Amino acid sequence: MAKCSDPVIGKILAGWRYDISGLAPEMRGDYEAHLAECQFCRSRQKLNRGIDIGLWVMASGSMFVFFLAYGVIRYFQPHHAFWLEVGALGGFLLSMLLWLLVAVSTPAPLVVKDAAMLGARVGLEKLPEEIRDRIPEDLRLKISGQS
Ligand SMILES: [Zn+2]
C-alpha cells in the first residue's frame, strides 16, 4: 500500500493533485484505470479531495462568522464600531477571496456537485411513485444522469 504501482503515472497524477475531473473523457481512461488499481494513488486522491473540501468548508464558515460579526457590531453599536465593522468586512472579503480561490483551483465544487447528485438520485428512487410522477421529466432525467 505504501508504494505507487506505476511511478510515471503516479507522478503526473500528483502534479495535478490527483484531479482528473477536468480531463477530456478519452484522456481520462488511463488515469482512471490506474486509480482503480493503485491503492496508493487512490488514497492520495481521497486525501487531496478531503483537504480541498475541508478548505472550502472552512472558508464558507469563516465568511459566515465574519458576516455574523458585522451584523452583531451593527446591532449593538459598541465603541469604535466603525473600525470593528471595517475589520469584520475585511475578514469577510478575505474569506470570500479564499472561497473563490478554492472553488476555481480545486475540483471541490465538482466533488460536492457529484455527491449532491448522488444524494438526489437516491432520494428520487425512494420517493413514492405518485410524487415522482409530478417532478418534471427533464429534471428527473437530469438527476438520474440519463441526459
Ligand atoms: Zn499510483
PDB file of C-alpha atoms and ligand atoms in Angstrom:
ATOM      1  CA  MET A   1       0.000   0.000   0.000  1.00  0.00           C
ATOM      2  CA  ALA A   2       2.947   2.310   0.659  1.00  0.00           C
ATOM      3  CA  LYS A   3       4.070   2.482  -2.988  1.00  0.00           C
ATOM      4  CA  CYS A   4       2.619   3.506  -6.308  1.00  0.00           C
ATOM      5  CA  SER A   5       2.377   0.656  -8.828  1.00  0.00           C
ATOM      6  CA  ASP A   6       3.294   2.921 -11.765  1.00  0.00           C
ATOM      7  CA  PRO A   7       5.511   5.823 -10.633  1.00  0.00           C
ATOM      8  CA  VAL A   8       5.308   7.591 -14.030  1.00  0.00           C
ATOM      9  CA  ILE A   9       1.526   7.919 -13.982  1.00  0.00           C
ATOM     10  CA  GLY A  10       1.613   8.425 -10.240  1.00  0.00           C
ATOM     11  CA  LYS A  11       3.889  11.418 -10.628  1.00  0.00           C
ATOM     12  CA  ILE A  12       1.658  13.000 -13.266  1.00  0.00           C
ATOM     13  CA  LEU A  13      -1.372  12.471 -11.073  1.00  0.00           C
ATOM     14  CA  ALA A  14       0.436  14.009  -8.106  1.00  0.00           C
ATOM     15  CA  GLY A  15       1.300  17.047 -10.252  1.00  0.00           C
ATOM     16  CA  TRP A  16      -2.386  17.623 -10.848  1.00  0.00           C
ATOM     17  CA  ARG A  17      -3.116  16.933  -7.230  1.00  0.00           C
ATOM     18  CA  TYR A  18      -4.883  13.744  -8.373  1.00  0.00           C
ATOM     19  CA  ASP A  19      -7.543  15.725 -10.163  1.00  0.00           C
ATOM     20  CA  ILE A  20      -8.695  14.156 -13.412  1.00  0.00           C
ATOM     21  CA  SER A  21     -12.134  15.759 -13.372  1.00  0.00           C
ATOM     22  CA  GLY A  22     -11.058  18.429 -15.869  1.00  0.00           C
ATOM     23  CA  LEU A  23      -9.683  15.990 -18.449  1.00  0.00           C
ATOM     24  CA  ALA A  24     -11.460  15.033 -21.650  1.00  0.00           C
ATOM     25  CA  PRO A  25     -13.135  11.609 -21.240  1.00  0.00           C
ATOM     26  CA  GLU A  26     -10.916   9.948 -23.859  1.00  0.00           C
ATOM     27  CA  MET A  27      -7.808  11.107 -21.983  1.00  0.00           C
ATOM     28  CA  ARG A  28      -9.059  10.009 -18.607  1.00  0.00           C
ATOM     29  CA  GLY A  29      -9.111   6.288 -19.325  1.00  0.00           C
ATOM     30  CA  ASP A  30      -5.501   5.512 -18.415  1.00  0.00           C
ATOM     31  CA  TYR A  31      -5.604   7.577 -15.266  1.00  0.00           C
ATOM     32  CA  GLU A  32      -8.925   6.159 -14.186  1.00  0.00           C
ATOM     33  CA  ALA A  33      -7.574   2.649 -14.724  1.00  0.00           C
ATOM     34  CA  HIS A  34      -4.513   3.494 -12.673  1.00  0.00           C
ATOM     35  CA  LEU A  35      -6.603   4.981  -9.874  1.00  0.00           C
ATOM     36  CA  ALA A  36      -8.756   1.870  -9.885  1.00  0.00           C
ATOM     37  CA  GLU A  37      -5.776  -0.464  -9.485  1.00  0.00           C
ATOM     38  CA  CYS A  38      -3.381   1.645  -7.387  1.00  0.00           C
ATOM     39  CA  GLN A  39      -4.333   1.809  -3.747  1.00  0.00           C
ATOM     40  CA  PHE A  40      -1.612   4.390  -3.063  1.00  0.00           C
ATOM     41  CA  CYS A  41      -2.891   6.938  -5.597  1.00  0.00           C
ATOM     42  CA  ARG A  42      -6.482   6.273  -4.645  1.00  0.00           C
ATOM     43  CA  SER A  43      -5.853   7.073  -1.004  1.00  0.00           C
ATOM     44  CA  ARG A  44      -3.811  10.119  -2.038  1.00  0.00           C
ATOM     45  CA  GLN A  45      -6.693  11.301  -4.206  1.00  0.00           C
ATOM     46  CA  LYS A  46      -9.092  10.852  -1.338  1.00  0.00           C
ATOM     47  CA  LEU A  47      -6.807  12.824   0.968  1.00  0.00           C
ATOM     48  CA  ASN A  48      -6.439  15.673  -1.539  1.00  0.00           C
ATOM     49  CA  ARG A  49     -10.181  15.934  -2.100  1.00  0.00           C
ATOM     50  CA  GLY A  50     -10.642  15.879   1.658  1.00  0.00           C
ATOM     51  CA  ILE A  51      -8.255  18.810   2.039  1.00  0.00           C
ATOM     52  CA  ASP A  52      -9.968  20.720  -0.806  1.00  0.00           C
ATOM     53  CA  ILE A  53     -13.396  20.268   0.684  1.00  0.00           C
ATOM     54  CA  GLY A  54     -12.084  20.999   4.167  1.00  0.00           C
ATOM     55  CA  LEU A  55     -10.661  24.302   2.911  1.00  0.00           C
ATOM     56  CA  TRP A  56     -13.880  25.139   1.174  1.00  0.00           C
ATOM     57  CA  VAL A  57     -15.975  24.405   4.237  1.00  0.00           C
ATOM     58  CA  MET A  58     -13.562  26.417   6.386  1.00  0.00           C
ATOM     59  CA  ALA A  59     -13.718  29.416   4.034  1.00  0.00           C
ATOM     60  CA  SER A  60     -17.512  29.215   3.995  1.00  0.00           C
ATOM     61  CA  GLY A  61     -17.603  29.017   7.780  1.00  0.00           C
ATOM     62  CA  SER A  62     -15.246  31.944   8.199  1.00  0.00           C
ATOM     63  CA  MET A  63     -17.273  34.003   5.708  1.00  0.00           C
ATOM     64  CA  PHE A  64     -20.346  33.285   7.788  1.00  0.00           C
ATOM     65  CA  VAL A  65     -18.634  34.159  11.087  1.00  0.00           C
ATOM     66  CA  PHE A  66     -17.306  37.492   9.793  1.00  0.00           C
ATOM     67  CA  PHE A  67     -20.687  38.353   8.345  1.00  0.00           C
ATOM     68  CA  LEU A  68     -22.318  37.497  11.651  1.00  0.00           C
ATOM     69  CA  ALA A  69     -19.755  39.641  13.492  1.00  0.00           C
ATOM     70  CA  TYR A  70     -20.565  42.542  11.191  1.00  0.00           C
ATOM     71  CA  GLY A  71     -24.269  42.130  11.960  1.00  0.00           C
ATOM     72  CA  VAL A  72     -23.631  41.942  15.716  1.00  0.00           C
ATOM     73  CA  ILE A  73     -21.481  45.107  15.642  1.00  0.00           C
ATOM     74  CA  ARG A  74     -24.145  46.980  13.648  1.00  0.00           C
ATOM     75  CA  TYR A  75     -26.813  45.853  16.063  1.00  0.00           C
ATOM     76  CA  PHE A  76     -25.056  46.647  19.355  1.00  0.00           C
ATOM     77  CA  GLN A  77     -23.109  49.735  18.185  1.00  0.00           C
ATOM     78  CA  PRO A  78     -20.162  49.351  20.611  1.00  0.00           C
ATOM     79  CA  HIS A  79     -17.337  51.907  20.950  1.00  0.00           C
ATOM     80  CA  HIS A  80     -15.054  52.001  17.928  1.00  0.00           C
ATOM     81  CA  ALA A  81     -17.882  50.401  15.956  1.00  0.00           C
ATOM     82  CA  PHE A  82     -16.549  51.786  12.698  1.00  0.00           C
ATOM     83  CA  TRP A  83     -13.162  50.045  12.944  1.00  0.00           C
ATOM     84  CA  LEU A  84     -14.761  46.832  14.116  1.00  0.00           C
ATOM     85  CA  GLU A  85     -17.065  46.968  11.126  1.00  0.00           C
ATOM     86  CA  VAL A  86     -14.142  47.562   8.806  1.00  0.00           C
ATOM     87  CA  GLY A  87     -12.350  44.585  10.364  1.00  0.00           C
ATOM     88  CA  ALA A  88     -15.379  42.329  10.047  1.00  0.00           C
ATOM     89  CA  LEU A  89     -15.989  43.341   6.437  1.00  0.00           C
ATOM     90  CA  GLY A  90     -12.296  42.907   5.620  1.00  0.00           C
ATOM     91  CA  GLY A  91     -12.366  39.415   7.109  1.00  0.00           C
ATOM     92  CA  PHE A  92     -15.498  38.652   5.156  1.00  0.00           C
ATOM     93  CA  LEU A  93     -13.942  39.781   1.881  1.00  0.00           C
ATOM     94  CA  LEU A  94     -10.757  37.811   2.568  1.00  0.00           C
ATOM     95  CA  SER A  95     -12.741  34.660   3.306  1.00  0.00           C
ATOM     96  CA  MET A  96     -14.730  35.196   0.129  1.00  0.00           C
ATOM     97  CA  LEU A  97     -11.499  35.507  -1.844  1.00  0.00           C
ATOM     98  CA  LEU A  98     -10.208  32.287  -0.311  1.00  0.00           C
ATOM     99  CA  TRP A  99     -13.520  30.592  -1.042  1.00  0.00           C
ATOM    100  CA  LEU A 100     -13.332  31.682  -4.682  1.00  0.00           C
ATOM    101  CA  LEU A 101      -9.699  30.573  -4.987  1.00  0.00           C
ATOM    102  CA  VAL A 102     -10.527  27.130  -3.647  1.00  0.00           C
ATOM    103  CA  ALA A 103     -13.594  26.954  -5.894  1.00  0.00           C
ATOM    104  CA  VAL A 104     -11.665  27.723  -9.094  1.00  0.00           C
ATOM    105  CA  SER A 105      -8.367  25.998  -8.328  1.00  0.00           C
ATOM    106  CA  THR A 106      -9.604  22.684  -6.934  1.00  0.00           C
ATOM    107  CA  PRO A 107     -12.249  20.198  -8.003  1.00  0.00           C
ATOM    108  CA  ALA A 108     -14.032  20.635  -4.668  1.00  0.00           C
ATOM    109  CA  PRO A 109     -17.197  22.099  -6.296  1.00  0.00           C
ATOM    110  CA  LEU A 110     -17.349  19.170  -8.708  1.00  0.00           C
ATOM    111  CA  VAL A 111     -16.969  16.667  -5.895  1.00  0.00           C
ATOM    112  CA  VAL A 112     -19.703  18.406  -3.917  1.00  0.00           C
ATOM    113  CA  LYS A 113     -21.930  18.533  -7.006  1.00  0.00           C
ATOM    114  CA  ASP A 114     -21.386  14.831  -7.680  1.00  0.00           C
ATOM    115  CA  ALA A 115     -22.220  13.992  -4.079  1.00  0.00           C
ATOM    116  CA  ALA A 116     -25.347  16.166  -4.250  1.00  0.00           C
ATOM    117  CA  MET A 117     -26.434  14.499  -7.499  1.00  0.00           C
ATOM    118  CA  LEU A 118     -25.885  11.073  -5.987  1.00  0.00           C
ATOM    119  CA  GLY A 119     -27.930  12.059  -2.941  1.00  0.00           C
ATOM    120  CA  ALA A 120     -30.700  13.447  -5.149  1.00  0.00           C
ATOM    121  CA  ARG A 121     -30.690  10.247  -7.212  1.00  0.00           C
ATOM    122  CA  VAL A 122     -31.035   8.042  -4.155  1.00  0.00           C
ATOM    123  CA  GLY A 123     -33.738  10.336  -2.777  1.00  0.00           C
ATOM    124  CA  LEU A 124     -35.618  10.239  -6.072  1.00  0.00           C
ATOM    125  CA  GLU A 125     -35.619   6.448  -6.108  1.00  0.00           C
ATOM    126  CA  LYS A 126     -37.096   6.357  -2.620  1.00  0.00           C
ATOM    127  CA  LEU A 127     -39.981   8.707  -3.443  1.00  0.00           C
ATOM    128  CA  PRO A 128     -43.428   7.175  -3.820  1.00  0.00           C
ATOM    129  CA  GLU A 129     -44.481   6.738  -7.458  1.00  0.00           C
ATOM    130  CA  GLU A 130     -47.237   9.371  -7.428  1.00  0.00           C
ATOM    131  CA  ILE A 131     -44.912  12.093  -6.130  1.00  0.00           C
ATOM    132  CA  ARG A 132     -42.132  11.109  -8.504  1.00  0.00           C
ATOM    133  CA  ASP A 133     -44.534  11.493 -11.421  1.00  0.00           C
ATOM    134  CA  ARG A 134     -45.144  15.124 -10.504  1.00  0.00           C
ATOM    135  CA  ILE A 135     -41.484  16.060 -10.885  1.00  0.00           C
ATOM    136  CA  PRO A 136     -40.915  17.485 -14.386  1.00  0.00           C
ATOM    137  CA  GLU A 137     -39.478  14.830 -16.661  1.00  0.00           C
ATOM    138  CA  ASP A 138     -36.439  16.785 -17.820  1.00  0.00           C
ATOM    139  CA  LEU A 139     -35.430  17.387 -14.205  1.00  0.00           C
ATOM    140  CA  ARG A 140     -35.911  13.712 -13.420  1.00  0.00           C
ATOM    141  CA  LEU A 141     -33.726  12.699 -16.362  1.00  0.00           C
ATOM    142  CA  LYS A 142     -31.054  15.162 -15.297  1.00  0.00           C
ATOM    143  CA  ILE A 143     -30.961  13.793 -11.757  1.00  0.00           C
ATOM    144  CA  SER A 144     -30.856  10.180 -12.852  1.00  0.00           C
ATOM    145  CA  GLY A 145     -27.973  11.025 -15.188  1.00  0.00           C
ATOM    146  CA  GLN A 146     -29.701   9.898 -18.390  1.00  0.00           C
ATOM    147  CA  SER A 147     -29.312  13.152 -20.286  1.00  0.00           C
TER     148      SER A 147
HETATM  149 ZN    ZN B   1      -0.300   5.017  -8.352  1.00  0.00          ZN
END
